[in-house]
Coordinates of C-alpha atoms in Angstrom, one line a residue:
M1 CA -3.3 -146.4 41.8
R2 CA -7.0 -147.8 40.0
R3 CA -7.6 -149.6 43.3
K4 CA -6.9 -146.7 45.0
L5 CA -8.7 -143.7 42.7
T6 CA -11.9 -145.9 42.8
K7 CA -12.3 -145.6 46.7
V8 CA -11.4 -142.6 46.3
L9 CA -14.2 -141.4 44.5
S10 CA -16.9 -144.5 46.5
L11 CA -16.4 -142.7 48.8
A12 CA -16.5 -138.8 47.0
C13 CA -19.4 -140.2 45.2
C14 CA -21.0 -141.6 49.4
A15 CA -20.5 -138.1 50.8
A16 CA -22.5 -136.1 47.8
L17 CA -24.9 -139.1 48.1
A18 CA -25.7 -138.1 51.9
C19 CA -25.3 -134.7 51.7
M20 CA -27.3 -134.9 48.5
T21 CA -30.4 -136.5 51.6
L22 CA -29.3 -134.0 54.4
S23 CA -30.1 -130.8 53.0
G24 CA -33.3 -132.1 51.4
C25 CA -34.6 -132.8 54.8
G26 CA -34.6 -129.3 56.2
S27 CA -35.7 -128.0 53.2
T28 CA -38.1 -127.8 49.6
Q29 CA -34.7 -127.4 47.7
E30 CA -31.8 -129.1 47.4
K31 CA -28.8 -127.2 48.7
R32 CA -25.9 -128.3 45.7
T33 CA -22.6 -129.0 47.4
I34 CA -19.3 -128.1 46.2
R35 CA -16.1 -130.4 47.1
I36 CA -12.7 -128.6 46.3
G37 CA -10.0 -130.3 47.7
H38 CA -5.6 -130.0 47.4
N39 CA -2.8 -130.8 49.2
Q40 CA -2.0 -127.6 51.4
S41 CA -2.0 -127.7 55.9
T42 CA -4.7 -125.0 56.5
N43 CA -3.1 -122.2 57.6
H44 CA -1.4 -121.9 53.7
P45 CA -1.8 -119.3 51.6
T46 CA -4.3 -121.6 48.8
H47 CA -6.5 -123.0 52.1
L48 CA -7.2 -119.1 53.7
A49 CA -7.7 -118.4 50.0
L50 CA -10.4 -121.0 49.4
T51 CA -11.8 -121.0 52.7
A52 CA -12.5 -117.3 51.7
F53 CA -13.8 -118.4 48.1
Q54 CA -16.4 -121.1 50.5
D55 CA -17.6 -117.3 52.4
F56 CA -17.7 -115.7 49.1
I57 CA -20.5 -118.3 47.9
N58 CA -21.7 -120.1 50.6
E59 CA -23.3 -115.6 51.4
K60 CA -24.2 -115.0 47.3
L61 CA -25.4 -117.7 46.5
G62 CA -25.9 -119.9 50.0
D63 CA -29.9 -121.0 49.2
K64 CA -28.2 -122.7 46.3
Y65 CA -24.7 -124.1 47.1
V66 CA -23.0 -125.1 50.0
V67 CA -18.9 -124.8 49.1
E68 CA -16.5 -127.3 51.0
V69 CA -13.0 -127.4 51.2
Y70 CA -10.9 -130.5 51.9
P71 CA -6.8 -129.8 52.6
S72 CA -4.4 -132.1 53.0
E73 CA -4.7 -134.7 51.0
L74 CA -8.7 -135.6 52.0
L75 CA -9.4 -136.1 49.0
G76 CA -6.5 -138.4 47.6
A77 CA -3.1 -137.7 46.2
Q78 CA -2.6 -134.5 43.1
T79 CA -3.6 -136.8 41.1
D80 CA -6.3 -138.0 42.4
M81 CA -7.8 -134.8 43.3
V82 CA -7.1 -134.0 39.4
Q83 CA -9.1 -136.6 37.8
L84 CA -11.3 -136.8 40.3
T85 CA -12.3 -132.9 39.4
Q86 CA -12.4 -134.7 35.2
T87 CA -14.4 -137.1 36.3
G88 CA -17.0 -134.1 38.0
A89 CA -17.4 -136.5 41.8
I90 CA -15.1 -133.2 43.0
D91 CA -16.1 -129.4 41.8
F92 CA -12.4 -127.9 42.1
C93 CA -8.9 -129.5 42.9
V94 CA -5.8 -127.3 43.2
A95 CA -3.2 -129.5 40.5
S96 CA 0.8 -128.7 39.7
N97 CA 2.0 -127.7 36.8
A98 CA 3.4 -130.6 36.6
I99 CA 1.0 -132.7 36.4
L100 CA -0.8 -130.1 34.3
E101 CA 1.7 -131.0 32.1
T102 CA 0.8 -133.9 30.8
F103 CA -3.0 -132.9 30.3
S104 CA -1.8 -130.2 28.0
K105 CA 1.7 -129.7 26.5
N106 CA 0.6 -126.3 26.8
Y107 CA 1.5 -126.0 30.3
E108 CA 5.5 -126.9 29.0
I109 CA 5.9 -123.2 28.9
F110 CA 5.6 -122.4 32.4
N111 CA 8.0 -124.4 33.3
L112 CA 10.6 -123.3 31.4
P113 CA 13.8 -122.8 34.5
Y114 CA 13.9 -119.1 34.2
L115 CA 11.2 -118.2 31.9
F116 CA 10.3 -115.6 34.2
A117 CA 13.3 -112.7 34.8
S118 CA 11.6 -111.2 38.3
P119 CA 8.8 -111.6 39.9
E120 CA 6.9 -108.8 38.7
A121 CA 7.1 -109.9 35.4
Y122 CA 6.5 -113.2 35.9
H123 CA 2.4 -111.9 38.4
K124 CA 3.0 -109.6 34.9
A125 CA 2.0 -111.9 32.5
M126 CA 0.1 -114.8 35.0
D127 CA -2.8 -111.4 34.8
D128 CA -2.4 -111.3 30.9
P129 CA -5.4 -112.8 29.2
D130 CA -3.6 -113.4 26.5
V131 CA -0.3 -115.3 27.7
T132 CA -2.3 -117.5 30.4
E133 CA -6.2 -118.0 28.7
P134 CA -4.4 -120.5 25.6
I135 CA -2.6 -122.8 28.0
F136 CA -5.7 -122.4 30.6
D137 CA -8.7 -123.9 27.5
S138 CA -6.1 -126.3 26.3
T139 CA -7.8 -128.7 29.3
K140 CA -11.1 -128.5 26.9
K141 CA -11.6 -131.7 26.1
A142 CA -10.1 -133.4 29.1
G143 CA -13.4 -132.9 30.8
F144 CA -11.7 -129.8 33.1
T145 CA -10.6 -126.2 32.6
A146 CA -7.7 -123.8 34.7
V147 CA -10.3 -120.7 36.2
T148 CA -7.5 -119.5 38.2
W149 CA -3.3 -119.6 39.1
L150 CA -1.9 -118.4 42.9
D151 CA 1.3 -118.1 43.2
A152 CA 3.8 -120.8 44.8
G153 CA 6.7 -118.6 44.5
T154 CA 10.0 -119.0 43.7
R155 CA 11.9 -123.0 43.6
N156 CA 14.7 -122.8 44.7
F157 CA 17.6 -125.0 45.5
Y158 CA 18.8 -126.1 49.2
T159 CA 21.1 -128.3 50.5
I160 CA 22.4 -130.9 53.4
N161 CA 25.9 -129.4 53.5
K162 CA 26.9 -126.9 50.5
P163 CA 25.5 -123.8 48.8
I164 CA 25.3 -124.1 45.6
E165 CA 26.6 -120.7 44.8
K166 CA 27.0 -121.1 41.2
P167 CA 25.8 -124.2 38.1
G168 CA 29.4 -126.6 39.1
D169 CA 28.5 -126.6 42.6
L170 CA 25.5 -129.0 41.8
K171 CA 27.5 -131.7 40.5
G172 CA 27.4 -134.7 41.5
L173 CA 24.0 -133.9 44.4
K174 CA 21.5 -135.6 43.7
I175 CA 18.4 -133.4 44.5
R176 CA 14.8 -133.8 44.6
V177 CA 12.6 -132.4 41.5
Q178 CA 9.6 -132.9 40.8
Q179 CA 8.0 -135.6 38.5
S180 CA 8.5 -133.7 34.9
P181 CA 10.5 -134.6 32.1
T182 CA 11.2 -130.2 31.9
N183 CA 12.7 -131.3 35.5
I184 CA 15.1 -133.4 34.6
E185 CA 16.4 -132.0 31.7
M186 CA 16.8 -128.7 34.0
M187 CA 19.1 -131.1 35.8
R188 CA 20.8 -132.7 33.9
L189 CA 22.1 -129.1 31.7
L190 CA 22.9 -127.8 35.7
G191 CA 25.0 -130.2 36.1
G192 CA 22.6 -132.3 38.8
S193 CA 21.3 -134.9 39.3
A194 CA 17.7 -135.3 39.0
T195 CA 16.0 -137.9 41.3
P196 CA 12.6 -136.9 40.7
M197 CA 9.8 -138.3 43.8
G198 CA 6.5 -137.5 45.4
F199 CA 6.7 -134.0 47.8
G200 CA 5.7 -136.5 50.2
D201 CA 8.6 -139.4 50.2
V202 CA 11.4 -136.1 50.4
Y203 CA 12.7 -135.8 54.4
T204 CA 12.5 -139.5 54.4
A205 CA 15.3 -139.1 51.7
L206 CA 16.8 -136.1 53.0
Q207 CA 17.3 -137.5 56.8
S208 CA 18.9 -141.1 55.4
G209 CA 21.1 -139.6 52.6
I210 CA 18.8 -140.8 49.5
I211 CA 19.2 -137.2 48.3
D212 CA 21.9 -134.8 48.8
G213 CA 19.0 -131.8 48.6
A214 CA 15.7 -129.9 47.1
E215 CA 14.4 -127.1 44.5
N216 CA 11.1 -125.8 46.3
N217 CA 10.3 -122.3 48.0
E218 CA 10.8 -121.3 51.3
M219 CA 7.7 -122.9 52.8
A220 CA 9.6 -126.3 52.4
L221 CA 11.9 -125.6 55.6
T222 CA 9.3 -124.6 57.9
D223 CA 6.0 -126.0 56.7
N224 CA 7.3 -129.5 55.6
G225 CA 10.4 -129.5 58.1
H226 CA 13.4 -129.6 55.5
G227 CA 16.1 -126.8 57.0
D228 CA 15.3 -128.7 59.9
I229 CA 18.5 -130.9 57.7
C230 CA 18.9 -128.5 55.0
K231 CA 20.8 -125.0 55.8
Y232 CA 21.4 -123.6 52.7
Y233 CA 18.9 -121.7 50.5
S234 CA 20.0 -120.5 47.1
Y235 CA 18.3 -117.8 46.1
D236 CA 18.7 -118.8 41.9
M237 CA 15.1 -118.2 41.3
H238 CA 15.2 -121.0 38.0
Q239 CA 11.6 -121.4 37.7
M240 CA 8.3 -119.4 38.9
V241 CA 5.3 -122.4 39.0
P242 CA 2.0 -120.7 39.3
D243 CA -0.3 -123.8 41.2
I244 CA -2.8 -123.9 39.1
L245 CA -7.5 -124.0 40.6
I246 CA -8.9 -126.2 37.7
G247 CA -12.6 -126.7 38.2
N248 CA -14.9 -130.0 36.3
N249 CA -16.4 -128.5 32.6
A250 CA -19.1 -130.0 33.4
F251 CA -20.2 -128.4 36.5
M252 CA -18.5 -124.9 35.2
E253 CA -21.4 -124.8 32.1
S254 CA -23.8 -126.4 34.6
L255 CA -24.0 -123.0 35.8
S256 CA -26.8 -120.0 35.4
E257 CA -25.1 -116.5 33.4
E258 CA -26.1 -114.6 36.9
D259 CA -24.3 -117.8 38.6
R260 CA -21.5 -117.8 36.3
A261 CA -20.4 -114.4 36.9
V262 CA -20.5 -114.6 41.0
F263 CA -18.4 -117.7 40.5
E264 CA -16.0 -115.8 38.1
E265 CA -16.0 -112.7 40.7
G266 CA -14.9 -115.7 43.5
F267 CA -11.9 -117.1 41.3
K268 CA -11.2 -113.5 41.4
L269 CA -11.1 -113.7 45.4
V270 CA -8.6 -116.5 45.5
N271 CA -6.4 -115.3 43.5
Q272 CA -6.0 -111.8 45.1
V273 CA -5.8 -113.7 48.9
E274 CA -3.5 -115.7 47.9
R275 CA -1.1 -114.1 46.8
E276 CA -1.8 -111.4 49.9
E277 CA -1.3 -114.2 52.0
W278 CA 1.3 -115.8 49.6
V279 CA 3.6 -113.0 50.9
K280 CA 3.1 -113.3 54.5
A281 CA 4.1 -116.6 54.7
V282 CA 7.0 -116.5 53.4
E283 CA 8.6 -113.4 55.4
N284 CA 7.2 -115.7 58.4
A285 CA 9.4 -118.8 56.8
K286 CA 12.5 -116.7 55.6
E287 CA 12.0 -115.5 59.5
R288 CA 11.9 -119.3 61.6
A289 CA 14.2 -120.6 58.7
Q290 CA 17.1 -118.4 59.6
N291 CA 16.1 -118.0 64.0
D292 CA 14.5 -121.3 64.8
Q293 CA 17.4 -123.3 61.8
Q294 CA 20.6 -121.8 61.8
V295 CA 19.0 -121.8 57.5
Q296 CA 21.4 -119.6 55.6
F297 CA 20.3 -118.2 52.7
V298 CA 22.6 -117.4 49.1
Y299 CA 22.6 -115.1 46.5
P300 CA 24.4 -116.3 44.8
D301 CA 25.0 -114.3 40.6
Q302 CA 21.8 -115.8 38.2
Q303 CA 23.2 -115.5 34.9
P304 CA 25.3 -118.4 34.6
F305 CA 21.9 -120.6 35.8
V306 CA 20.9 -119.1 32.8
E307 CA 22.8 -119.9 30.3
A308 CA 23.4 -123.2 30.7
C309 CA 19.4 -123.2 31.0
R310 CA 18.4 -121.7 27.9
P311 CA 18.6 -124.8 25.2
L312 CA 16.5 -125.7 27.2
H313 CA 13.7 -122.5 25.8
E314 CA 14.1 -123.6 22.3
T315 CA 14.1 -126.7 22.3
V316 CA 10.2 -126.9 24.3
I317 CA 9.1 -124.1 22.3
G318 CA 11.3 -125.7 18.9
N319 CA 8.6 -128.6 19.6
N320 CA 5.5 -126.7 20.5
P321 CA 5.4 -123.7 18.0
A322 CA 2.6 -122.7 19.3
L323 CA 3.8 -121.5 22.2
Q324 CA 6.0 -118.4 21.0
P325 CA 3.3 -116.3 20.7
I326 CA 3.0 -116.7 24.5
Y327 CA 6.8 -116.6 25.0
D328 CA 7.7 -113.3 23.1
Q329 CA 4.6 -111.9 25.5
I330 CA 6.2 -112.7 27.9
Q331 CA 9.6 -111.8 27.0
V332 CA 7.7 -107.9 26.6
Y333 CA 7.6 -107.9 31.4
N334 CA 10.7 -109.2 31.5
L335 CA 12.0 -106.6 29.5
Q336 CA 10.0 -104.5 31.5
Y337 CA 10.6 -105.7 34.6
P338 CA 14.1 -107.8 35.5
A339 CA 15.5 -108.9 37.3
D340 CA 17.6 -107.4 40.5
T341 CA 21.1 -108.3 39.9
K342 CA 22.3 -107.6 43.4
T343 CA 20.4 -110.5 44.5
G344 CA 20.1 -113.0 42.2
G345 CA 17.0 -111.5 41.0
D346 CA 14.7 -111.8 44.4
K347 CA 12.8 -108.6 46.1

């Protein structure tokens, strides 16, 4: 890992030097190149949102900055990109909540299963600075801070041969989960066997029968081909976990007050465009999965899953009492925007 990270750092530094040299050839003022990395394809809502940000900054501040967006892990795996953002070798990247949990225990709260009662409660809570700021600011000492969140939809179980209609259906099944202690404990409580692995390894593991299923949003079925193997997708909606756009602290603090205001406006644009594109992408993915891959969508009663995972809430909040006010505020939104019991929470 250290050798790989060194190589990525070297490439990033060489690219930075080349860009500085080129920018100096045609003008008296060098433009600062801003690099943003993520692990999604160019047709994914994340990339569409970041390219909107790219266009916005290049239009508003193009005399000072040139924004470049690198999709599909071109700057390294997600863990590498977080470390590169830490050091300032790149300026921004999109990170999973599971990775950020290793930098700050405060991020554990977003990994809690059934933290949000509905997508509406999820969106309202994530738009509330009282909920997000204590978590986003908790990595400042690590050299980076979250600048906005991205909707990654609902995470649900999908399996090869067996629909998941109740927690007992997971017994004996090996299910891929993200490499997070919270997710591993969630599977234990639900009765399944957690198999943590990187997302890029899931297709082969499904194909070879190493695992019996996985859990993710609908686009994993289509964009990543998992629906070619897994024929049952169960809307238990166990997690609504945001992806996070993080920025290097030193770069952010170097911005003038005027430039910082433009960047903040750009971060809001990222969130807006990504959420709009996410709705369209999910609709398209469901249609493709049903019609082209013959995936069956199942809507189980969510309550037995909720009850099985309740002890995990008590453990996480008990181990980190500072999260209690945030947790309580989320419950207020859950009361205002309850689950749709007719569809297991999906709307």
